[in-house]
PDB file of C-alpha atoms in Angstrom:
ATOM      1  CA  UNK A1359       0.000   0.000   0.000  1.00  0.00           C
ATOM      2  CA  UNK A1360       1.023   3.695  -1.195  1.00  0.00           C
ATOM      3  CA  UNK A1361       2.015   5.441   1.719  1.00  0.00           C
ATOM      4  CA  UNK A1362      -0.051   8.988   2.083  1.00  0.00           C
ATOM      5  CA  UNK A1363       1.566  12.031   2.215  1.00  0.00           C
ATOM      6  CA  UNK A1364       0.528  12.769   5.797  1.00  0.00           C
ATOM      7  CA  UNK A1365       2.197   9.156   6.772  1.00  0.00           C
ATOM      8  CA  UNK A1366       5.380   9.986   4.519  1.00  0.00           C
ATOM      9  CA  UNK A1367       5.879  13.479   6.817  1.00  0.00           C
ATOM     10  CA  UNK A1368       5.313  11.266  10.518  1.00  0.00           C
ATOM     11  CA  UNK A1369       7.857   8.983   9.320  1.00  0.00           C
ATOM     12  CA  UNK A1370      10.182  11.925   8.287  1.00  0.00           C
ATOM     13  CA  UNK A1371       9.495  13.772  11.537  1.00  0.00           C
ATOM     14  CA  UNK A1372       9.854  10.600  13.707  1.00  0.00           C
ATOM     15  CA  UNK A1373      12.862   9.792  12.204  1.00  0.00           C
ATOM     16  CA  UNK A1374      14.751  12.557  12.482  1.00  0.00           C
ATOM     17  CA  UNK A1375      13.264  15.092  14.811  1.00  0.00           C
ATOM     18  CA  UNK A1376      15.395  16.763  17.339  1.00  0.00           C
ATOM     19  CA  UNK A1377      13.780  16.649  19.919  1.00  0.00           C
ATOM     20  CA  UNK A1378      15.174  13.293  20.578  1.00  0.00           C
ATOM     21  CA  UNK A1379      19.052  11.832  19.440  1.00  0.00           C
ATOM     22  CA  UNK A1380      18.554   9.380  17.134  1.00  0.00           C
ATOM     23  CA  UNK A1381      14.790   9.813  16.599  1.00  0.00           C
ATOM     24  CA  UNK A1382      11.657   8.475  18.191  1.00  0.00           C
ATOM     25  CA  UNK A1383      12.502   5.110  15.314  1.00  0.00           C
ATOM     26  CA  UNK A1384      16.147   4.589  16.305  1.00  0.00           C
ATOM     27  CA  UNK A1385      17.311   2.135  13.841  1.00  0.00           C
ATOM     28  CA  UNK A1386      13.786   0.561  13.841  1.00  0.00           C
ATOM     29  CA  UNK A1387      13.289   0.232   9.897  1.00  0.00           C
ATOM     30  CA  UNK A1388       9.642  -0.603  10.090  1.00  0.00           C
ATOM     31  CA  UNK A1389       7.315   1.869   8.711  1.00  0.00           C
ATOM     32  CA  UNK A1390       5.189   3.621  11.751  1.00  0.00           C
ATOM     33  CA  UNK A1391       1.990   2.155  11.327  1.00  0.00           C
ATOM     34  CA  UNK A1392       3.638  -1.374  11.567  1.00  0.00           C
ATOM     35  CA  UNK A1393       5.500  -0.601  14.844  1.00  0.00           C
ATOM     36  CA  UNK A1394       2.216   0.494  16.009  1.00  0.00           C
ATOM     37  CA  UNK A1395       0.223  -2.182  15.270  1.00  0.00           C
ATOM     38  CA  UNK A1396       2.469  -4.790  15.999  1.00  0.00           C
ATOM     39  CA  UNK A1397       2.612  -3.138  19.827  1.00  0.00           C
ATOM     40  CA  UNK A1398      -1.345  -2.767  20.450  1.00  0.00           C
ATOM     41  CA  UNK A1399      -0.899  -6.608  19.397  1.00  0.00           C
ATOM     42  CA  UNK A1400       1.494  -7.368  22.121  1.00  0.00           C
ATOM     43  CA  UNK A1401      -0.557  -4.787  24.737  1.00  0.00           C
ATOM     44  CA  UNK A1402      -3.794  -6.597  23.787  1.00  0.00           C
ATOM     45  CA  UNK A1403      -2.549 -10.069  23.848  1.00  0.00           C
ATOM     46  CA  UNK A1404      -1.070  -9.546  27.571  1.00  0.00           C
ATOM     47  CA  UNK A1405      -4.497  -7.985  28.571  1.00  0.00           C
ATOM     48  CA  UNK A1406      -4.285  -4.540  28.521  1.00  0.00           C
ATOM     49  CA  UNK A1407      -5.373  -1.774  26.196  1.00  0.00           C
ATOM     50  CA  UNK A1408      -2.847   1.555  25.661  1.00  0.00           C
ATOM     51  CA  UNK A1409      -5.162   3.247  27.571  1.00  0.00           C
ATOM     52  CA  UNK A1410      -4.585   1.434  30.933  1.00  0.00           C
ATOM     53  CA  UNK A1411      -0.666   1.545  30.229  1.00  0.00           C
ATOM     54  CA  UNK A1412      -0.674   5.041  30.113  1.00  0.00           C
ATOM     55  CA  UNK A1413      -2.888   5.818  32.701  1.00  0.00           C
ATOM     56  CA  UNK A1414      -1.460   3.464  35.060  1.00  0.00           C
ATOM     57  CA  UNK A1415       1.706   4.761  33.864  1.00  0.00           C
ATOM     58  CA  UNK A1416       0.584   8.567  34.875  1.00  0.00           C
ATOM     59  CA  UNK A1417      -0.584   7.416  38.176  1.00  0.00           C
ATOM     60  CA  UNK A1418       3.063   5.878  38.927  1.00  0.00           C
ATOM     61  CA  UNK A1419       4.879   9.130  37.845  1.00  0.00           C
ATOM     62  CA  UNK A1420       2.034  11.393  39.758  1.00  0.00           C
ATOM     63  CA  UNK A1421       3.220   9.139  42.785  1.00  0.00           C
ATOM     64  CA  UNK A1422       6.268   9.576  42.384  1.00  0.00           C
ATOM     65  CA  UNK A1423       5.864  13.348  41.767  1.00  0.00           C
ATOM     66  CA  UNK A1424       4.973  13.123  45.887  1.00  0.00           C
ATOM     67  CA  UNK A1425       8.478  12.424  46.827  1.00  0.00           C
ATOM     68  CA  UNK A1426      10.374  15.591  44.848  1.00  0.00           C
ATOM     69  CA  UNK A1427      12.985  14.249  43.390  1.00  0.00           C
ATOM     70  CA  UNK A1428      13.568  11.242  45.968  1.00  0.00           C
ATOM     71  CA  UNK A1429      12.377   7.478  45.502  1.00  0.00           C
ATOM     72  CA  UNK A1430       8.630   6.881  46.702  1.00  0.00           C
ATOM     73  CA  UNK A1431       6.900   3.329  47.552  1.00  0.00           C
ATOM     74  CA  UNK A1432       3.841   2.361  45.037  1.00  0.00           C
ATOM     75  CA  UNK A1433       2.848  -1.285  46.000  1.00  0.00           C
ATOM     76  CA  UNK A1434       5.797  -2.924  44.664  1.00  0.00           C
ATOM     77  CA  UNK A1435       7.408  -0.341  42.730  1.00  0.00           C
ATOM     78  CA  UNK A1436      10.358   2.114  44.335  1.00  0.00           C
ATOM     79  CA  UNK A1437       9.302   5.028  41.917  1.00  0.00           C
ATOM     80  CA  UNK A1438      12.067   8.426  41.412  1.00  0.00           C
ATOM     81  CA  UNK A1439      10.731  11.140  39.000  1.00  0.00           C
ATOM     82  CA  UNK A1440      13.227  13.825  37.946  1.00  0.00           C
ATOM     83  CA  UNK A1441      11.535  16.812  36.460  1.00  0.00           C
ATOM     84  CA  UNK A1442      13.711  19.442  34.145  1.00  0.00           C
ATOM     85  CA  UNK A1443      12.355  22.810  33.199  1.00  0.00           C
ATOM     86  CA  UNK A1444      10.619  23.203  29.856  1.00  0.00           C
ATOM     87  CA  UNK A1445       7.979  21.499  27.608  1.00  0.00           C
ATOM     88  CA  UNK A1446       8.472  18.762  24.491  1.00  0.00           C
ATOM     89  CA  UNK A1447       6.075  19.450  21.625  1.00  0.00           C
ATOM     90  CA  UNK A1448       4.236  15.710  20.077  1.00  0.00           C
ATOM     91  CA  UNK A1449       6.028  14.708  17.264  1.00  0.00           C
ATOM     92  CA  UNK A1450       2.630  13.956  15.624  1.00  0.00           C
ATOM     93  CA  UNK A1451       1.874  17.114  12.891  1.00  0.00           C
ATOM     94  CA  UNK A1452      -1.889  17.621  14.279  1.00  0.00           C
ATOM     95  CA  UNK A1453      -1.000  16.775  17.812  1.00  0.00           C
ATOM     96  CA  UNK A1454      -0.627  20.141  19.605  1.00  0.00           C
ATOM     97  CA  UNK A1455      -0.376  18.314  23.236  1.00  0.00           C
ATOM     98  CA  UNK A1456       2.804  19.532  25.177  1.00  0.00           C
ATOM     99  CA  UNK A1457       4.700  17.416  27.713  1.00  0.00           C
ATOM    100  CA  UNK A1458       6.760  18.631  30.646  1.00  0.00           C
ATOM    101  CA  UNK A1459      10.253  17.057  30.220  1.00  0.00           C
ATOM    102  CA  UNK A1460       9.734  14.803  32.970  1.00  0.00           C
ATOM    103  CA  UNK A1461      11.298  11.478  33.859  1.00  0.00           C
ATOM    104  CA  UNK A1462       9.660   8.667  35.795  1.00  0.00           C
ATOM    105  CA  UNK A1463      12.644   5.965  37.137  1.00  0.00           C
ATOM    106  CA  UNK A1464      10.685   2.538  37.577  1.00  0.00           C
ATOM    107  CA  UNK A1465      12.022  -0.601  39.861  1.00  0.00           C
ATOM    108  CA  UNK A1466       9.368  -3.510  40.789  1.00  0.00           C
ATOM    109  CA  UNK A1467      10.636  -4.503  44.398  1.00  0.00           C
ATOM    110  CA  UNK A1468       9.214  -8.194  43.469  1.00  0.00           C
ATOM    111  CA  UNK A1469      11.118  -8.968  40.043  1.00  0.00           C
ATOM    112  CA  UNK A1470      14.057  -6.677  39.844  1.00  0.00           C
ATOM    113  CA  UNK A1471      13.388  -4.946  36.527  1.00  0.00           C
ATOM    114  CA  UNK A1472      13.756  -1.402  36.004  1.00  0.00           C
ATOM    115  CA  UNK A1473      12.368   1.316  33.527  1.00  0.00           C
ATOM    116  CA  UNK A1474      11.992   4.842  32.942  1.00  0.00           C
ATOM    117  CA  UNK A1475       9.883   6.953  30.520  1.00  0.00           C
ATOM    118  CA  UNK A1476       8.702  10.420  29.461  1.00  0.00           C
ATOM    119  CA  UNK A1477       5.982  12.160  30.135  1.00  0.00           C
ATOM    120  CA  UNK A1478       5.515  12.462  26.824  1.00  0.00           C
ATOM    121  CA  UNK A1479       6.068   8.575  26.667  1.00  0.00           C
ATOM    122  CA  UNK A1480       2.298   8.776  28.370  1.00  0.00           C
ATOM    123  CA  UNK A1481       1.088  10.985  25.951  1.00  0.00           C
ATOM    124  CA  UNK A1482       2.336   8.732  22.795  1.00  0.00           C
ATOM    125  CA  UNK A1483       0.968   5.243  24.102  1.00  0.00           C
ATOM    126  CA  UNK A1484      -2.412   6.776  25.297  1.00  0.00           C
ATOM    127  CA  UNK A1485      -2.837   9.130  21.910  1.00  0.00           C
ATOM    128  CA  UNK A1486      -1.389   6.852  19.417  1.00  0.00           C
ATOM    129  CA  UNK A1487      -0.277   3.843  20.798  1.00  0.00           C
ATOM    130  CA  UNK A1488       3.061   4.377  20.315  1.00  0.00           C
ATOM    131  CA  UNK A1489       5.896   2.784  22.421  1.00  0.00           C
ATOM    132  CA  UNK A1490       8.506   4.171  19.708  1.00  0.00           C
ATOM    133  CA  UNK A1491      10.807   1.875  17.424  1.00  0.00           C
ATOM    134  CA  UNK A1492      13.634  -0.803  18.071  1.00  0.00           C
ATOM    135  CA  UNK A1493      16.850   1.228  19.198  1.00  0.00           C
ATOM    136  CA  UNK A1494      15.335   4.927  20.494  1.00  0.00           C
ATOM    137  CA  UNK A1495      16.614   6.074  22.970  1.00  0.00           C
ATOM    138  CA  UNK A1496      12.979   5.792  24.884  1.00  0.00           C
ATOM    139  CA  UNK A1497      11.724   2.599  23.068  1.00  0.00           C
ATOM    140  CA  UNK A1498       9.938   0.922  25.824  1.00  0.00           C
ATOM    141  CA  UNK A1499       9.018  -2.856  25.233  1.00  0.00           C
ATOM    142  CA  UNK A1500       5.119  -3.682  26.037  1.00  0.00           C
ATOM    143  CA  UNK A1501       6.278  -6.462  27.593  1.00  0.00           C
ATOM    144  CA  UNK A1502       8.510  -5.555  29.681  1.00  0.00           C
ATOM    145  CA  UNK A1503       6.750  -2.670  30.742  1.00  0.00           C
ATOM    146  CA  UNK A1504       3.808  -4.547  31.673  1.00  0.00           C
ATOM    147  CA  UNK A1505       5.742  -6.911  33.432  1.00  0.00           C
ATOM    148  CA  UNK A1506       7.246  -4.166  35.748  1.00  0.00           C
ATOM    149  CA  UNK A1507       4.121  -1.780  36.364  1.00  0.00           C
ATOM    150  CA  UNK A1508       1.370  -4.163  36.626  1.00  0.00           C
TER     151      UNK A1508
END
């Protein structure tokens, strides 16, 4: 299928935007809409919808928020957000939403595994299901997310 001209400017902008080094694709060579789909699979398959990620994802990093900058308790998860001044735009073209260049450290007490993420992170898997491609620098696996927050 003919990619549209609206999908041919995403993949330009998500590939090389500056707002993050090496792109929201890294060296993820699948087109967008693939990446995405392939994803909501994996979220859908393990129970979940985008929607609970991310919100269960916001109401970790509000948590955290709570201990300013030192490590909280959430159930099992020892949670340390580190907020920096400023906002980061949506990479999407018709996407006006603004995130606060906040970071959200992750550690499940019970399994070991760590994460982190963006707020905009939040913003991309609840608006567009997007968990970013193989090699960014913010990629975050479905599974292993899951497998950490819930």
């Amino acid at each position: 299928m003919k990619e549209s001209p609206q999908q041919k400017k995403l993949e330009e902008i998500l590939r090389n935007s500056p707002l993050v080094a090496g792109g929201f694709l890294g060296d993820d060579t699948r087109p967008v809409d693939e990446i995405i789909t392939t994803d909501t699979h994996t979220v859908e398959h393990l129970g979940y919808t985008n929607q609970q990620v991310a919100d269960r994802m916001e109401h970790i990093r509000n948590e955290g928020v709570k201990g300013l900058g030192n490590s909280v308790t959430v159930g099992n998860l020892e949670v340390r957000v580190d907020d920096n001044r400023g906002l980061l735009p949506s990479p999407w073209p018709d996407d006006s939403h603004r995130s606060t260049k906040t970071i959200t450290f992750v550690q499940n007490t019970s399994n070991g595994k760590e994460i982190r993420w963006s707020d905009l992170s939040i913003h991309l898997i609840r608006e567009h299901g997007f968990y970013q491609g193989h090699g960014s620098a913010f990629r975050i696996a479905p599974v292993e997310l899951i497998s950490i927050i819930f």
